GROMACS .gro file of C-alpha atoms in nm:
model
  150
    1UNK     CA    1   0.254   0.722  -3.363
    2UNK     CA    2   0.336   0.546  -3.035
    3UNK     CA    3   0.709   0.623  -2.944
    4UNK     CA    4   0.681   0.234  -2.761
    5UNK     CA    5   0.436   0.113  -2.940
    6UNK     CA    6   0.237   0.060  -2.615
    7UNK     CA    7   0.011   0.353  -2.529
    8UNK     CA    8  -0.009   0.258  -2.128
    9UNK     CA    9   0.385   0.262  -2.187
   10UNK     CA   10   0.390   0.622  -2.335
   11UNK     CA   11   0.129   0.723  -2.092
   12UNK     CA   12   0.326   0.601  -1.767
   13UNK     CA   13   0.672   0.728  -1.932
   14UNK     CA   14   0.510   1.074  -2.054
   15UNK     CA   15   0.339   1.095  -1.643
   16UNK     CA   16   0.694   1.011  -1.468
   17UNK     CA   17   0.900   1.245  -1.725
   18UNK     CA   18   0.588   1.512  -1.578
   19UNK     CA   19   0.652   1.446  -1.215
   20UNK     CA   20   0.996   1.484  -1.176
   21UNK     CA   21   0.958   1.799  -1.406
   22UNK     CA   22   0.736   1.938  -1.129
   23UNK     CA   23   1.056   1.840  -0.880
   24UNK     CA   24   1.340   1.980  -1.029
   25UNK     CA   25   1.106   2.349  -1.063
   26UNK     CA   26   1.318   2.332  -0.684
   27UNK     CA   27   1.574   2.085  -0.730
   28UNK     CA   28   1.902   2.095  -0.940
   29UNK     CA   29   1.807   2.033  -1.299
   30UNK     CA   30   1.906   1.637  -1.313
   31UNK     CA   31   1.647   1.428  -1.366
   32UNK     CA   32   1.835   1.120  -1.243
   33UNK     CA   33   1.896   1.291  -0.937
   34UNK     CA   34   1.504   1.348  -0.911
   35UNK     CA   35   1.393   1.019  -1.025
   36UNK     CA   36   1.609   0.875  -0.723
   37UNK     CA   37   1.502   1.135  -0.501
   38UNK     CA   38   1.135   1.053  -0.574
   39UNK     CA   39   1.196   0.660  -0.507
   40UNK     CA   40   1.375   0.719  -0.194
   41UNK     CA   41   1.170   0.955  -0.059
   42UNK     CA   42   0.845   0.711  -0.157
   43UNK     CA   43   0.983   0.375  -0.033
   44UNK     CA   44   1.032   0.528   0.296
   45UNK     CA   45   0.654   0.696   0.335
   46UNK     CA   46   0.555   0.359   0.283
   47UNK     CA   47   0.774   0.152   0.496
   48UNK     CA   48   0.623   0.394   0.813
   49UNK     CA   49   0.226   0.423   0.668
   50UNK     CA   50  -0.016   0.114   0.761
   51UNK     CA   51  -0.014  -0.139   0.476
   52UNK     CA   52  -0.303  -0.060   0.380
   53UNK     CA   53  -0.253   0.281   0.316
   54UNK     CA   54   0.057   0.190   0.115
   55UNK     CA   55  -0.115   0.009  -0.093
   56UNK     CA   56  -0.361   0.284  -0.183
   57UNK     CA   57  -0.067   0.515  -0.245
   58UNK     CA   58   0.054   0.277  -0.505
   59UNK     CA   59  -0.238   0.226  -0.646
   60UNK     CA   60  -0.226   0.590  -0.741
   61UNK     CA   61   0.103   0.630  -0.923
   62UNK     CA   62   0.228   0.580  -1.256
   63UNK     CA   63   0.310   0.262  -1.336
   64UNK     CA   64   0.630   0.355  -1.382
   65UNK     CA   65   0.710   0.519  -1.013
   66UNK     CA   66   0.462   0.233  -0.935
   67UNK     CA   67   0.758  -0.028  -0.938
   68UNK     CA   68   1.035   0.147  -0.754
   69UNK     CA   69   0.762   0.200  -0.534
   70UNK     CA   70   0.757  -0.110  -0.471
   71UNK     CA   71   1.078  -0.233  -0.529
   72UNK     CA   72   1.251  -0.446  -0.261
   73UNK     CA   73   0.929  -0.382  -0.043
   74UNK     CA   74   0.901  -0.620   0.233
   75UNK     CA   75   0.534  -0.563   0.412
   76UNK     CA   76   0.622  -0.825   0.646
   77UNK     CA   77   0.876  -0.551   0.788
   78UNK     CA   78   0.599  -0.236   0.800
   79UNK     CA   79   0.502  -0.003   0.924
   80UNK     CA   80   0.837   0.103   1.099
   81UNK     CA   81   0.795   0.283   1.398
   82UNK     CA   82   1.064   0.610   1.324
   83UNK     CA   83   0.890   0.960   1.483
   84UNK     CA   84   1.106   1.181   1.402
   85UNK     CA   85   1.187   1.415   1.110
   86UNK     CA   86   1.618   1.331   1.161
   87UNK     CA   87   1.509   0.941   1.111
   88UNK     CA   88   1.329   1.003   0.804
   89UNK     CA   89   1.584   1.207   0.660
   90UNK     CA   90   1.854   0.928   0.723
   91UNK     CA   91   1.662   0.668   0.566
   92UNK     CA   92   1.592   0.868   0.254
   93UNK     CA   93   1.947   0.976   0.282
   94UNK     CA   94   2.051   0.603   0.281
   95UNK     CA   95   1.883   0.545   0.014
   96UNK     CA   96   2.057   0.807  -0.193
   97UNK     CA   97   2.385   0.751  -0.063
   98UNK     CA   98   2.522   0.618  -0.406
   99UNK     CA   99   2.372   0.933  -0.614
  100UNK     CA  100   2.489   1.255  -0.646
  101UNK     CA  101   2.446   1.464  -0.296
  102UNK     CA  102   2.109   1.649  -0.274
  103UNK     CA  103   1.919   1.825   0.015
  104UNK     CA  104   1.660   1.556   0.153
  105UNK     CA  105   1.451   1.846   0.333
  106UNK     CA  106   1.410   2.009  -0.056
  107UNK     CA  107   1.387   1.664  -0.223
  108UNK     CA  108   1.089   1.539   0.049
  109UNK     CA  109   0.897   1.861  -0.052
  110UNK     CA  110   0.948   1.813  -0.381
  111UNK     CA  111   0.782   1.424  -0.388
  112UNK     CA  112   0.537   1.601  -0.175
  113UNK     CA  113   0.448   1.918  -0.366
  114UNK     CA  114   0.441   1.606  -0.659
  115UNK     CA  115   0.233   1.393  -0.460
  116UNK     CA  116  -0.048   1.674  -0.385
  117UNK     CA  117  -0.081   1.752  -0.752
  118UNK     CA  118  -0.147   1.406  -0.872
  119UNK     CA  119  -0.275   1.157  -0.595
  120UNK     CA  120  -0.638   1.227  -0.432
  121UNK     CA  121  -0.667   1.465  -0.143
  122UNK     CA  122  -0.798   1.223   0.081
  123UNK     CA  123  -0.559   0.948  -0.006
  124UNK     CA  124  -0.296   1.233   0.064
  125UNK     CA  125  -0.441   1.366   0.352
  126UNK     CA  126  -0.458   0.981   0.526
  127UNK     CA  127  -0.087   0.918   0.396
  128UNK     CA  128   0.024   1.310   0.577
  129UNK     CA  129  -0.188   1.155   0.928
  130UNK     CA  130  -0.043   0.826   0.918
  131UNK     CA  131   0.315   0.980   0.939
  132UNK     CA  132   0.482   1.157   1.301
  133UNK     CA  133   0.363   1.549   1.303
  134UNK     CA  134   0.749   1.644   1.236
  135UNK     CA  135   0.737   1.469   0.886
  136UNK     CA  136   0.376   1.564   0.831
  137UNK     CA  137   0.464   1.941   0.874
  138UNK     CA  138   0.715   1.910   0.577
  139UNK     CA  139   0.419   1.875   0.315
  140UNK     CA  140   0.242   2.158   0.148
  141UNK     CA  141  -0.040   2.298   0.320
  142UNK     CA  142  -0.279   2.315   0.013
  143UNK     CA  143  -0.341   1.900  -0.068
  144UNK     CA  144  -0.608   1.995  -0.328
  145UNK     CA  145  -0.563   1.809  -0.659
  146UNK     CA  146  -0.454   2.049  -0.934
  147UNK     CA  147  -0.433   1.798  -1.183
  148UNK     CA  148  -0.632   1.454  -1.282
  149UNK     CA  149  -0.264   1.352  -1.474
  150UNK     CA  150  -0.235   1.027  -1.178
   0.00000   0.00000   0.00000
């Protein structure tokens, strides 16, 4: 039996609950934490890749990280022009300014590590090239998709 009585609801619940199971394997076992961590760290990605390419991205994740995705996204305002690694970690940090304190470096590897297990290699490696080489060399160097669970 359905635990929502929706199965696209239990499927984008049981997918989410998956994902930030893969990110606390190297974060602190809080899976508030990580769900926050995981928007933040998402939002900004796509305010700095070409709308397009945003898009795509979202197209690819679970409904549920789908819409803090795309929460309070303004594509009017993108793609932001931040190059460095230092900018990238203060927006994400801004972001999770009213959580508990985590490491952004470990908590952008983690969406990463997330991101190359679910999304499609290509869409992943377009998303790593539309981003400044300092942020890009953050992500795991193996993109290939371990899983079809997206």
């Amino acid at each position: 039996m359905s635990a929502t009585g929706l199965d696209v609801f239990d499927r984008t619940i049981h997918l989410t609950n998956t994902w930030l199971d893969e990110m606390m394997a190297s974060l602190p076992r809080d899976k508030q934490l990580a769900w926050h961590a995981l928007g933040a760290v998402l939002r900004t990605v796509r305010d700095r890749v070409p709308i397009n390419l945003a898009a795509h991205l979202g197209a690819q994740l679970p409904l549920l990280v789908r819409g803090t995705y795309y929460d309070q996204w303004r594509p009017s305002d993108t793609p932001q022009n931040w190059r460095s690694a230092d900018e990238f970690f203060a927006l994400v940090s801004a972001q999770l300014a009213s959580v508990k304190p985590i490491d952004v470096v470990d908590a952008s590897r983690a969406v990463f590590r997330v991101l190359n297990h679910h999304v499609d290699p290509n869409q992943v490696e377009k998303i790593k090239h539309a981003l400044p080489e300092e942020v890009r060399s953050l992500w795991p160097a193996n993109n290939a998709q371990q899983s079809s669970a997206a």
